[in-house]
PDB file of C-alpha atoms in Angstrom:
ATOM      1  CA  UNK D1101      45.505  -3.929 -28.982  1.00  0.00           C
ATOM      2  CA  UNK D1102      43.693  -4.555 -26.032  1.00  0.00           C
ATOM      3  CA  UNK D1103      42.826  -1.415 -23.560  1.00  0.00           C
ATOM      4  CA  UNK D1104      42.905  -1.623 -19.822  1.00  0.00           C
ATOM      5  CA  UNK D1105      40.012   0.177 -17.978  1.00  0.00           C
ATOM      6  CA  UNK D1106      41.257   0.497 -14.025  1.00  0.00           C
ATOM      7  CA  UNK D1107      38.979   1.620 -11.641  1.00  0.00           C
ATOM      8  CA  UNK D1108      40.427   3.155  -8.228  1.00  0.00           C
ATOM      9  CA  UNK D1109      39.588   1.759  -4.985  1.00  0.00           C
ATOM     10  CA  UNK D1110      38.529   5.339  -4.036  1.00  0.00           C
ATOM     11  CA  UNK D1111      35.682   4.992  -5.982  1.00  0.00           C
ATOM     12  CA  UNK D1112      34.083   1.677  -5.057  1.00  0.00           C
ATOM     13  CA  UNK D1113      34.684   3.093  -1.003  1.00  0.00           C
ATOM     14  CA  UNK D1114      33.217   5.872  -2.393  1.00  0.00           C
ATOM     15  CA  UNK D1115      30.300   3.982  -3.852  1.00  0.00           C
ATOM     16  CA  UNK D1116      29.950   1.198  -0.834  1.00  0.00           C
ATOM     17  CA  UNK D1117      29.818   4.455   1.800  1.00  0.00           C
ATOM     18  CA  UNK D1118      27.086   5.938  -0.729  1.00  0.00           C
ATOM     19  CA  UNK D1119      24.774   3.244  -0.610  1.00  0.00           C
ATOM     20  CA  UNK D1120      25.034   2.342   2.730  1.00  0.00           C
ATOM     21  CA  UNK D1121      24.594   5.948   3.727  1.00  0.00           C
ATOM     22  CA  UNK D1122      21.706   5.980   1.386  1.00  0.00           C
ATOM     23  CA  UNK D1123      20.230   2.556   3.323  1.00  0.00           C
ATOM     24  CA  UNK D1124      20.669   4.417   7.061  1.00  0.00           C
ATOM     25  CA  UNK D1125      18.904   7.822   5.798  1.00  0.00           C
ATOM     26  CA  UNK D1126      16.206   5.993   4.367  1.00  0.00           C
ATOM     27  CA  UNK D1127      15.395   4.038   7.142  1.00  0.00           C
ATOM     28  CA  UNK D1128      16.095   6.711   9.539  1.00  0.00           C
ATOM     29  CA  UNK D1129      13.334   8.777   7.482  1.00  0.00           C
ATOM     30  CA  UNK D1130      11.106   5.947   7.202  1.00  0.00           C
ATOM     31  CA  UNK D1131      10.351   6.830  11.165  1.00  0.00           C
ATOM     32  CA  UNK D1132       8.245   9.390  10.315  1.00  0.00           C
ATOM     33  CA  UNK D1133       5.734   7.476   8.425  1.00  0.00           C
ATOM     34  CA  UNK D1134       1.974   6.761  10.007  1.00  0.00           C
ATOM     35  CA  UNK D1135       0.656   3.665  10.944  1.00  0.00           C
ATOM     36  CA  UNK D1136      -3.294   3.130  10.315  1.00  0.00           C
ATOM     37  CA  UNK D1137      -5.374   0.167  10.486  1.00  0.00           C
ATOM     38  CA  UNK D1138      -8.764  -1.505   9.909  1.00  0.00           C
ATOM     39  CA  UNK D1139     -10.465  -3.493  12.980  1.00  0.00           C
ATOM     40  CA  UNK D1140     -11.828  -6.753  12.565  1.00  0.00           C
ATOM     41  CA  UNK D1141     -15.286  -5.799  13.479  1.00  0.00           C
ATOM     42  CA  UNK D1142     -17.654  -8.845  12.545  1.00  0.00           C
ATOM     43  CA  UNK D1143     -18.440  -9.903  15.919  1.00  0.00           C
ATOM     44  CA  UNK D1144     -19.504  -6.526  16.607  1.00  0.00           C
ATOM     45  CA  UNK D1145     -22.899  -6.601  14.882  1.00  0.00           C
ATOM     46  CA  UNK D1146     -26.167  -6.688  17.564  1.00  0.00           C
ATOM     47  CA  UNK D1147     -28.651  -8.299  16.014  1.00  0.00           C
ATOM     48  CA  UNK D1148     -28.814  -7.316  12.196  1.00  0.00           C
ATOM     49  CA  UNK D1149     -28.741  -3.513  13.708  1.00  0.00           C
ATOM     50  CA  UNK D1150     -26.552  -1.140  12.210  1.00  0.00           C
ATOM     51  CA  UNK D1151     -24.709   0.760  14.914  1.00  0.00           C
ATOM     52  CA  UNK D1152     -23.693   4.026  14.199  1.00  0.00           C
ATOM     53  CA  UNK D1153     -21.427   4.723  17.144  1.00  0.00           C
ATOM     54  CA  UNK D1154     -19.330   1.532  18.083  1.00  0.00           C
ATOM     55  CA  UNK D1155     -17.296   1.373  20.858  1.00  0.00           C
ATOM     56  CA  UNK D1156     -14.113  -1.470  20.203  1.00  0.00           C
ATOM     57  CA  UNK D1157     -12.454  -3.164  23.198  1.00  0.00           C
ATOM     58  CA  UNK D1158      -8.552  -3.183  22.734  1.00  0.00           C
ATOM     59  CA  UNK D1159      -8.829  -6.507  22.664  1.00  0.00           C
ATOM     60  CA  UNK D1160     -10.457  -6.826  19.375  1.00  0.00           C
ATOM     61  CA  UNK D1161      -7.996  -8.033  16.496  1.00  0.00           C
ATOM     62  CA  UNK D1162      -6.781  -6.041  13.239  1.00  0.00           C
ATOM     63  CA  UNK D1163      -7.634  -7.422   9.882  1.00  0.00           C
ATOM     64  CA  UNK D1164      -5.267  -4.785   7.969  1.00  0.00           C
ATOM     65  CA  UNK D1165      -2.410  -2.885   9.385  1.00  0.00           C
ATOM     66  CA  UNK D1166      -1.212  -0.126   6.668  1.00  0.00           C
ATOM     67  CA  UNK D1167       1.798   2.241   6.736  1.00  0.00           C
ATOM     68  CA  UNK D1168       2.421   4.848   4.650  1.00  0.00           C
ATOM     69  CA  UNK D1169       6.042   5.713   3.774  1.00  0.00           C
ATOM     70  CA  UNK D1170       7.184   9.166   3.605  1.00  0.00           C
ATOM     71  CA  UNK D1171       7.772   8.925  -0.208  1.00  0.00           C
ATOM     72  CA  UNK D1172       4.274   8.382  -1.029  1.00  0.00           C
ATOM     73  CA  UNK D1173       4.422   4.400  -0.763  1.00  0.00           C
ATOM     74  CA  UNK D1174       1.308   2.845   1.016  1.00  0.00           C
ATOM     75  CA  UNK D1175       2.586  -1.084   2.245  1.00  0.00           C
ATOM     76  CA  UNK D1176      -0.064  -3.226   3.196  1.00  0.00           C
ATOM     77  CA  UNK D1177       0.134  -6.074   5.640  1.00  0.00           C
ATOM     78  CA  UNK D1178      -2.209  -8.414   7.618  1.00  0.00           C
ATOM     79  CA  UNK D1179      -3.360  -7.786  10.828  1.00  0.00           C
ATOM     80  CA  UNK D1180      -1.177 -10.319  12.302  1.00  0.00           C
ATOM     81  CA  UNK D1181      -2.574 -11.208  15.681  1.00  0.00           C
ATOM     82  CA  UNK D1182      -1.957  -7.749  16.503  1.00  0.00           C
ATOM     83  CA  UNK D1183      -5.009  -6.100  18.276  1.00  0.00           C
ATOM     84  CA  UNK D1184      -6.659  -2.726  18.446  1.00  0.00           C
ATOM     85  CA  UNK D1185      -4.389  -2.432  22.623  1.00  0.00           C
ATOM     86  CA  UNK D1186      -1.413  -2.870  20.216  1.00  0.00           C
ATOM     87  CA  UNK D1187      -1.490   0.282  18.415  1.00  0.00           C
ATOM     88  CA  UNK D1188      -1.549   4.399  19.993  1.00  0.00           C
ATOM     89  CA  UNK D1189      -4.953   6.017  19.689  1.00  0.00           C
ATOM     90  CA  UNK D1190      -2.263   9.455  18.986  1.00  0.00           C
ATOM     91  CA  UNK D1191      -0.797   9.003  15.792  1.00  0.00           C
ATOM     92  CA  UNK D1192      -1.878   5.291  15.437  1.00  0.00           C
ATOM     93  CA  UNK D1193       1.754   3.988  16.125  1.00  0.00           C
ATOM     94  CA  UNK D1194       2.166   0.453  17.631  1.00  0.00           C
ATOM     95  CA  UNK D1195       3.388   0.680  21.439  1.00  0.00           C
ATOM     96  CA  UNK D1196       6.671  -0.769  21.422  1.00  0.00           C
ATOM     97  CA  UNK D1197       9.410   0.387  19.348  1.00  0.00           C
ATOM     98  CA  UNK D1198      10.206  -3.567  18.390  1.00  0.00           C
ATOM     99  CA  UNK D1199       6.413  -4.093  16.422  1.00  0.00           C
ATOM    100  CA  UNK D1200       7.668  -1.293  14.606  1.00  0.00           C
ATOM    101  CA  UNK D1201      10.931  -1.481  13.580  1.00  0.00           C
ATOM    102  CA  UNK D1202       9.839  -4.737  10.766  1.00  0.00           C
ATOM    103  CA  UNK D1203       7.234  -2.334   9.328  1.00  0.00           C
ATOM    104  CA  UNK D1204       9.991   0.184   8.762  1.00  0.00           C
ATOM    105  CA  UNK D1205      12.580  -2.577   7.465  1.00  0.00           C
ATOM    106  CA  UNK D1206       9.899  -3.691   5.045  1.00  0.00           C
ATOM    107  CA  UNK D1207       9.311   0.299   4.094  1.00  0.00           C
ATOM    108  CA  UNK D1208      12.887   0.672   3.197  1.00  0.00           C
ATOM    109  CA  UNK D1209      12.930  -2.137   0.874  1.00  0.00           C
ATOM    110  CA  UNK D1210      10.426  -0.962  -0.964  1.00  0.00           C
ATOM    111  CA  UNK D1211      11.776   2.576  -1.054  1.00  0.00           C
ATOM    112  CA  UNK D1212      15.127   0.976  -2.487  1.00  0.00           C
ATOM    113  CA  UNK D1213      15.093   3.261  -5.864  1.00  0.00           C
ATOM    114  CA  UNK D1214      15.875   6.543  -2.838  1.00  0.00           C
ATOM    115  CA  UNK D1215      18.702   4.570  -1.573  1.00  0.00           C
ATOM    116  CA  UNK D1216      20.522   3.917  -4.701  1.00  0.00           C
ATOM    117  CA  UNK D1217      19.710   7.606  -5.348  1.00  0.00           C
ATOM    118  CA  UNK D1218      21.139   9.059  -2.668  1.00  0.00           C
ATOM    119  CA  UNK D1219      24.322   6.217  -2.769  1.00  0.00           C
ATOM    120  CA  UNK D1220      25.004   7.756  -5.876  1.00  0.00           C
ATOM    121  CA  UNK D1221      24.608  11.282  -5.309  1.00  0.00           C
ATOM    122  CA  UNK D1222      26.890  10.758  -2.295  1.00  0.00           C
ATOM    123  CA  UNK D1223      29.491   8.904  -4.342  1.00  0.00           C
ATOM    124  CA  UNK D1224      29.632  11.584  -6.872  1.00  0.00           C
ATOM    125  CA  UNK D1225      30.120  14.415  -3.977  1.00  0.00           C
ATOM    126  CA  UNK D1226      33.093  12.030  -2.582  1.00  0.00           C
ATOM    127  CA  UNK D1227      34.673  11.488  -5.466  1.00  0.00           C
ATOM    128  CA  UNK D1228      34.846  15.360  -6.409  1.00  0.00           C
ATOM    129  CA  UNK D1229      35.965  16.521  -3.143  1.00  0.00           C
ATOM    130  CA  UNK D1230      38.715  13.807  -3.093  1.00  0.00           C
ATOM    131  CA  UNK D1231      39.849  14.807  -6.875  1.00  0.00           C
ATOM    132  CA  UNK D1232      39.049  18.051  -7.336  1.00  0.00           C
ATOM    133  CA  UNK D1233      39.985  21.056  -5.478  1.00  0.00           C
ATOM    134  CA  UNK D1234      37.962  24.245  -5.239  1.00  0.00           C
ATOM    135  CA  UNK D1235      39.574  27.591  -5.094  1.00  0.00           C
ATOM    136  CA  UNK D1236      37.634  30.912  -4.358  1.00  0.00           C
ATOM    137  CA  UNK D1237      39.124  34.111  -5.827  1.00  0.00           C
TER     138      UNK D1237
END
């Protein structure tokens, strides 16, 4: 007695479209995160006295560039040759759009759980409107 299970191809379109629906929002909403940073400021000391307003050059280096996800992730990364002329003084966003975009790869990665969330919610909602019709009396 053995038992056949059959799945429908419906449902693993419906499931492949979820998740990759799921990986474009995410990514798309990972945009509005914010960018901060810490400046690598040991060559900024004058003579053992403590400065209390510092101006930086643009040209000094990051040590720490950190961006904080929309979901409540904070990803940390180092300040890779990147300097303080790299990033906006509004918003603290790096210049051009291709710094960015790794930063916002590397967010939706770690924001993966939102992507299988909203892949399946999506799924689900496919698979009821293609089964199930809906009539309003």
């Amino acid at each position: 007695m053995r038992k056949t299970i059959t799945i429908r191809r419906g449902v693993i379109k419906a499931i492949i479209f979820g998740l990759l629906f799921g990986l474009i929002l995410v990514f798309i909403v990972e945009h509005f995160g914010n960018f901060s940073y810490i400046a690598n400021t040991a060559n900024t000391n004058t003579n053992g006295k403590i400065s209390l307003v510092d101006y930086l050059p643009p040209k000094t280096p990051l040590e720490s560039i950190y961006f904080d996800t929309p979901f409540g992730n904070r990803l940390k990364f180092s300040g890779e040759d990147f300097t303080i002329g790299d990033m906006h003084y509004r918003r603290s966003e790096f210049k051009p759009y291709s710094n960015r975009v790794k930063y916002y790869f590397k967010a939706t990665f770690q924001d993966f759980k939102y992507v299988f969330i909203i892949g399946i919610i999506v799924a689900v909602l496919i698979h009821i409107v293609n089964n199930y019709k809906l009539k309003l009396n």
